[in-house]
CSV table of C-alpha atoms in Angstrom, one decimal:
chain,number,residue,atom,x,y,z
A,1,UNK,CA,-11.0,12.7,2.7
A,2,UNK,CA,-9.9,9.0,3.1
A,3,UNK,CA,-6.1,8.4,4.4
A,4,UNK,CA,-4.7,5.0,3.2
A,5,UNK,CA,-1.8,3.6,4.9
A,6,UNK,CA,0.4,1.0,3.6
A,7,UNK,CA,2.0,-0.3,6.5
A,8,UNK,CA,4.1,-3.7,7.9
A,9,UNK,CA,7.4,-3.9,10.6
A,10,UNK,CA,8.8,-6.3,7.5
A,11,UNK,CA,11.2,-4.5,5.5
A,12,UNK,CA,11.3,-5.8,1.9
A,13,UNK,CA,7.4,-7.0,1.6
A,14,UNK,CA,6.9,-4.6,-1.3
A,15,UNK,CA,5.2,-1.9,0.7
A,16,UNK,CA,6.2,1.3,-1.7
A,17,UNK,CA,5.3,-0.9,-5.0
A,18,UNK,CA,2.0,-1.2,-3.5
A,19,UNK,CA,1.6,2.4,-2.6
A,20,UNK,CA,2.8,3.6,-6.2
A,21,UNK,CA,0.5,1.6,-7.9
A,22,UNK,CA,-3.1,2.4,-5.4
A,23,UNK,CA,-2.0,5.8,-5.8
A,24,UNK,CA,-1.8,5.7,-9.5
A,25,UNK,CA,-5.1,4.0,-9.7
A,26,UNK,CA,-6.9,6.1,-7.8
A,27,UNK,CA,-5.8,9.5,-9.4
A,28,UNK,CA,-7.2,7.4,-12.8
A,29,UNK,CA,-10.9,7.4,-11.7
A,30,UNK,CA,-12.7,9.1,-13.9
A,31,UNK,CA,-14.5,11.7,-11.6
A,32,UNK,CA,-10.7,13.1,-11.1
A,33,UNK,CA,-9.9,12.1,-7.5
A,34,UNK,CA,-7.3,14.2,-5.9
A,35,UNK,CA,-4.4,11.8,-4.7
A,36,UNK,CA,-1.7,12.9,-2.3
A,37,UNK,CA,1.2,10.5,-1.2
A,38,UNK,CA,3.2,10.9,1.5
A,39,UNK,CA,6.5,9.2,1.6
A,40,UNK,CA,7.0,8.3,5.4
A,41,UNK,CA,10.1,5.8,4.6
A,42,UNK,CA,13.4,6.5,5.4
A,43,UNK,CA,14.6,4.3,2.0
A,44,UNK,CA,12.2,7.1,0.4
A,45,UNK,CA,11.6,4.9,-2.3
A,46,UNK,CA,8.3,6.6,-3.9
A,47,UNK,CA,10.3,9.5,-4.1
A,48,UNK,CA,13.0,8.6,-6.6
A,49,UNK,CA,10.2,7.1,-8.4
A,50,UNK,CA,9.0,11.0,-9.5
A,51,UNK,CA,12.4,11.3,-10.1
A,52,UNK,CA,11.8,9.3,-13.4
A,53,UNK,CA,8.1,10.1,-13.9
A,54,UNK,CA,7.0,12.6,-16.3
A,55,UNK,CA,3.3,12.8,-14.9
A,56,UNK,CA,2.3,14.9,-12.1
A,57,UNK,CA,-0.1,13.0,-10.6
A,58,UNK,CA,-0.2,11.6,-8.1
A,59,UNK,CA,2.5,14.4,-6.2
A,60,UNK,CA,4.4,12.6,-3.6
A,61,UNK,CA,5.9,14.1,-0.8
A,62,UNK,CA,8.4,13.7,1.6
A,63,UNK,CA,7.0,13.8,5.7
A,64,UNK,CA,8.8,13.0,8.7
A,65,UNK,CA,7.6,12.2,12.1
A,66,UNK,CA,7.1,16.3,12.6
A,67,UNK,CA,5.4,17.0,9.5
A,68,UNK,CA,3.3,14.0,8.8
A,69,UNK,CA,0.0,15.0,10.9
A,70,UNK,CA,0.3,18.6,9.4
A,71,UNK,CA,0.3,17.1,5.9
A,72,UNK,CA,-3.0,15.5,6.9
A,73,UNK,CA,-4.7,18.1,8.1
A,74,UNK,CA,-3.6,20.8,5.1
A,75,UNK,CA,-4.9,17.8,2.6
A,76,UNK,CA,-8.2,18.1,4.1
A,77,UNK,CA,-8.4,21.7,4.0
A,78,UNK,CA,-7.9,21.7,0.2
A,79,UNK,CA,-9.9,18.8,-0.9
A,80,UNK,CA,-8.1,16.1,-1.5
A,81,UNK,CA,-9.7,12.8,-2.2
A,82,UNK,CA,-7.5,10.7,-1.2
A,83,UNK,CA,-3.7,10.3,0.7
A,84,UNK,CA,-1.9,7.5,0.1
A,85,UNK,CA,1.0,7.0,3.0
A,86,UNK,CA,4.1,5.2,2.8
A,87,UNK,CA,5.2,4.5,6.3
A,88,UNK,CA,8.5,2.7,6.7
A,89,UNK,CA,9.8,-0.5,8.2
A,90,UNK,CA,9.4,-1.7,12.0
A,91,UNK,CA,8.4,0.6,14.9
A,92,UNK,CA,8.2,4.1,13.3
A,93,UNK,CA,8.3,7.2,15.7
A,94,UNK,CA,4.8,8.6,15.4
A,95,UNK,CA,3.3,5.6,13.7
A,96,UNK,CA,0.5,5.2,16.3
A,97,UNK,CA,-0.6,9.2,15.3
A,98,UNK,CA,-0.8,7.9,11.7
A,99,UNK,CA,-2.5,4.6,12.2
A,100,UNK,CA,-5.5,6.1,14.4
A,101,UNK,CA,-5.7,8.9,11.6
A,102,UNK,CA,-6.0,6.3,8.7
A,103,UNK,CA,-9.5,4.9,7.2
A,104,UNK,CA,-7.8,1.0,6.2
A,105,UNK,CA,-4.3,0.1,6.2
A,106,UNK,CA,-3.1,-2.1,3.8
A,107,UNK,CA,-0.3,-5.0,5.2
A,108,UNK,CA,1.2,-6.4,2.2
A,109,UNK,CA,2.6,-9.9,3.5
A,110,UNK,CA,5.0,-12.3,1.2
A,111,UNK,CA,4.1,-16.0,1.5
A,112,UNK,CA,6.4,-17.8,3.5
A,113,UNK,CA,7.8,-17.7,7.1
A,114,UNK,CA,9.8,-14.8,8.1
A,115,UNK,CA,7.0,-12.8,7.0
A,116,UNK,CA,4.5,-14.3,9.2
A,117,UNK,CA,6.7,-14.1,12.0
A,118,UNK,CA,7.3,-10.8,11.7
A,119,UNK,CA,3.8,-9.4,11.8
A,120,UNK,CA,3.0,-9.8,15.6
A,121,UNK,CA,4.4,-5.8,16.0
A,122,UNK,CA,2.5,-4.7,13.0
A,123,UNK,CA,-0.8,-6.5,13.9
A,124,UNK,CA,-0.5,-4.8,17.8
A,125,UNK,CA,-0.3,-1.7,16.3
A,126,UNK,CA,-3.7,-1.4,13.7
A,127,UNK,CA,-5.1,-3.3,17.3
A,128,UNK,CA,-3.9,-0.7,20.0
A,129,UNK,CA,-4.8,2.3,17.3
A,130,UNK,CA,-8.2,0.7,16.6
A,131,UNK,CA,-7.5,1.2,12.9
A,132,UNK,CA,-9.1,-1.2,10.5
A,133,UNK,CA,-6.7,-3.2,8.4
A,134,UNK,CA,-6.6,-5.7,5.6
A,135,UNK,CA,-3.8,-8.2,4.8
A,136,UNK,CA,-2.6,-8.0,1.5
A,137,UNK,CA,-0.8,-10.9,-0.2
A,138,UNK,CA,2.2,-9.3,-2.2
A,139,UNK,CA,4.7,-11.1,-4.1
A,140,UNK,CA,2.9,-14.6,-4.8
A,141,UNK,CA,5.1,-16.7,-6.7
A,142,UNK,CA,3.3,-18.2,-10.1
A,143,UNK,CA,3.8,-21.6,-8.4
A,144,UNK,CA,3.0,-23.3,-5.3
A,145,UNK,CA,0.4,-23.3,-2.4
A,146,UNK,CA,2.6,-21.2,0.1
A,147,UNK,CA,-0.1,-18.6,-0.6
A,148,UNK,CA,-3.2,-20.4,0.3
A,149,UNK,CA,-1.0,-21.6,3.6
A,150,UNK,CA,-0.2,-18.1,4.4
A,151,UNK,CA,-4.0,-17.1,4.2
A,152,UNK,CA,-4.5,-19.4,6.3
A,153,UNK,CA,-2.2,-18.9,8.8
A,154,UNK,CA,-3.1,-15.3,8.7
A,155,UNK,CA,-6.8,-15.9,9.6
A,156,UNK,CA,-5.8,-18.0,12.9
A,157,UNK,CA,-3.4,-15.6,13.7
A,158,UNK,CA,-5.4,-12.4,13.4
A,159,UNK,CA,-9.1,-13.0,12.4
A,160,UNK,CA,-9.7,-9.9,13.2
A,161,UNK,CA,-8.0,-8.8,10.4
A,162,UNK,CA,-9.3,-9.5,6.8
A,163,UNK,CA,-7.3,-11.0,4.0
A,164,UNK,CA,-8.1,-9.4,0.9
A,165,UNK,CA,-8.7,-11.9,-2.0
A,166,UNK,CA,-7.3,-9.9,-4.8
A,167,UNK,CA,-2.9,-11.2,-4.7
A,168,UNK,CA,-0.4,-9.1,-6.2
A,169,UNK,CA,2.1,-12.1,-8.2
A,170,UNK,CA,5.8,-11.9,-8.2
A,171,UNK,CA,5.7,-10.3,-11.6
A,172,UNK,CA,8.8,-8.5,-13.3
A,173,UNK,CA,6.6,-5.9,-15.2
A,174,UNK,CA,5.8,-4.6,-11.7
A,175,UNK,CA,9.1,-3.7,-11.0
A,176,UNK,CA,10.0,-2.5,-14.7
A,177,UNK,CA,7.0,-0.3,-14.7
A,178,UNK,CA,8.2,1.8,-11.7
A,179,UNK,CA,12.1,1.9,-13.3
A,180,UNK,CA,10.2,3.7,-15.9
A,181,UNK,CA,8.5,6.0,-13.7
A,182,UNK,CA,4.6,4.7,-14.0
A,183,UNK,CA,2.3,2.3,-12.3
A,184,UNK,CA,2.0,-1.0,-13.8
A,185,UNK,CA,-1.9,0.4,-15.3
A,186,UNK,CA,0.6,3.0,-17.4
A,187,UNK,CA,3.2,0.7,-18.4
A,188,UNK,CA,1.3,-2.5,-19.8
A,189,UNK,CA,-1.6,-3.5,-21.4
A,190,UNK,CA,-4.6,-3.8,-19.5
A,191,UNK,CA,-4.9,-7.6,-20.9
A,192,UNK,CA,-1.3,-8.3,-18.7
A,193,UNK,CA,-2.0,-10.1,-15.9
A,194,UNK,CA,0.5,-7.7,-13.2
A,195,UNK,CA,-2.4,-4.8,-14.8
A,196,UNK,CA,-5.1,-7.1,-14.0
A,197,UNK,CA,-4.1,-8.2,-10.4
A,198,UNK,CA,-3.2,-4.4,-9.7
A,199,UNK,CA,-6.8,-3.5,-10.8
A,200,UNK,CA,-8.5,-6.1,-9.0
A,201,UNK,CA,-7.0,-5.4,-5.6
A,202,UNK,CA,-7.2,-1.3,-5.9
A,203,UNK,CA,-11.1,-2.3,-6.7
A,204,UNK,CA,-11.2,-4.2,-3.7
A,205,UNK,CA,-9.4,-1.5,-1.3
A,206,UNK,CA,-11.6,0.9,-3.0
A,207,UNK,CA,-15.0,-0.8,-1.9
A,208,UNK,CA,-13.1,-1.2,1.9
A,209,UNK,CA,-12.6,2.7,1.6
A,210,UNK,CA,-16.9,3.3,1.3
């Protein structure tokens, strides 16, 4: 079983739109993966999305900080492939326990300023919990270089720490997908570009996960 953590002390960076949609794309393998996701956020944000979704898959369910390791280990016992966790904002109570159980932790990071500035607590963290993490640019406008500036910044900042090359754009189809209760993959046509970018990245994290 690998445990994929989407994870950032940034509120707002899009962490649960990211989580939805690797979840999504993972239970669509074709050799039938077993997805879990457990909602870790207090917002609990992927779980009003079931609210609207007709699917089953991926289940998502609510932990809290005495519940969260006990998911883990009952996933394990019956086979799931994969669990997708959606931790909350800044210093979560038991975050360390869930970092140093998870196989790659995804930091989604909005170009610009106030993101970079917050990551010095989230970048500690995946250090002090030896977990392996990749930054994740989320929310790229269509226009502009604050992207390439941010990757850049990101490498001096933490090197150690990979940035992937897949970038998710600030796309509106994104967040009318998950109003509707899918992932962007369900919702539009492969040939959109929000379904290409999700695809692209969710190959990438998948190829971290081996």
């Amino acid at each position: 079983m690998k445990v994929l953590t989407v994870f950032t002390s940034k509120g707002g960076s899009g962490k649960s739109t990211l989580a939805i949609h690797m979840a999504v794309l993972a239970s669509q393998q074709k050799r039938g993966n077993r997805v879990l996701m457990l909602d870790y956020d207090v917002q609990e944000s992927s779980t009003f999305w079931t609210r609207t979704r007709k699917a089953e898959n991926p289940p998502v369910l609510p932990a809290n900080a005495g519940s969260l390791v006990g998911y883990l280990d009952q996933a394990e016992e019956e086979g799931i492939d994969l669990v997708v966790v959606d931790m909350p904002p800044h210093s979560a109570i038991h975050a360390d326990l869930v970092l140093s159980r998870s196989d790659l932790v995804l930091v989604p990071v909005r170009p610009g300023a106030l993101d970079l500035w917050a990551l010095e607590t989230t970048v500690k963290a995946i250090n002090e919990n030896h977990a392996r993490g990749i930054f994740v640019l989320n929310q790229v406008p269509a226009r502009g270089t604050e992207a390439d500036e941010t990757e850049e910044v990101l490498a001096q900042m933490a090197p150690q720490i990979p940035v992937a090359k897949s970038r998710m754009g600030y796309r509106k189809p994104f967040s009318s997908a998950l109003t509707a209760g899918l992932a962007i993959t369900e919702f539009a046509s492969p040939r959109e570009k929000a379904a290409q970018e999700a695809t692209a990245l969710f190959k990438e994290i998948k190829r971290n996960l081996k």
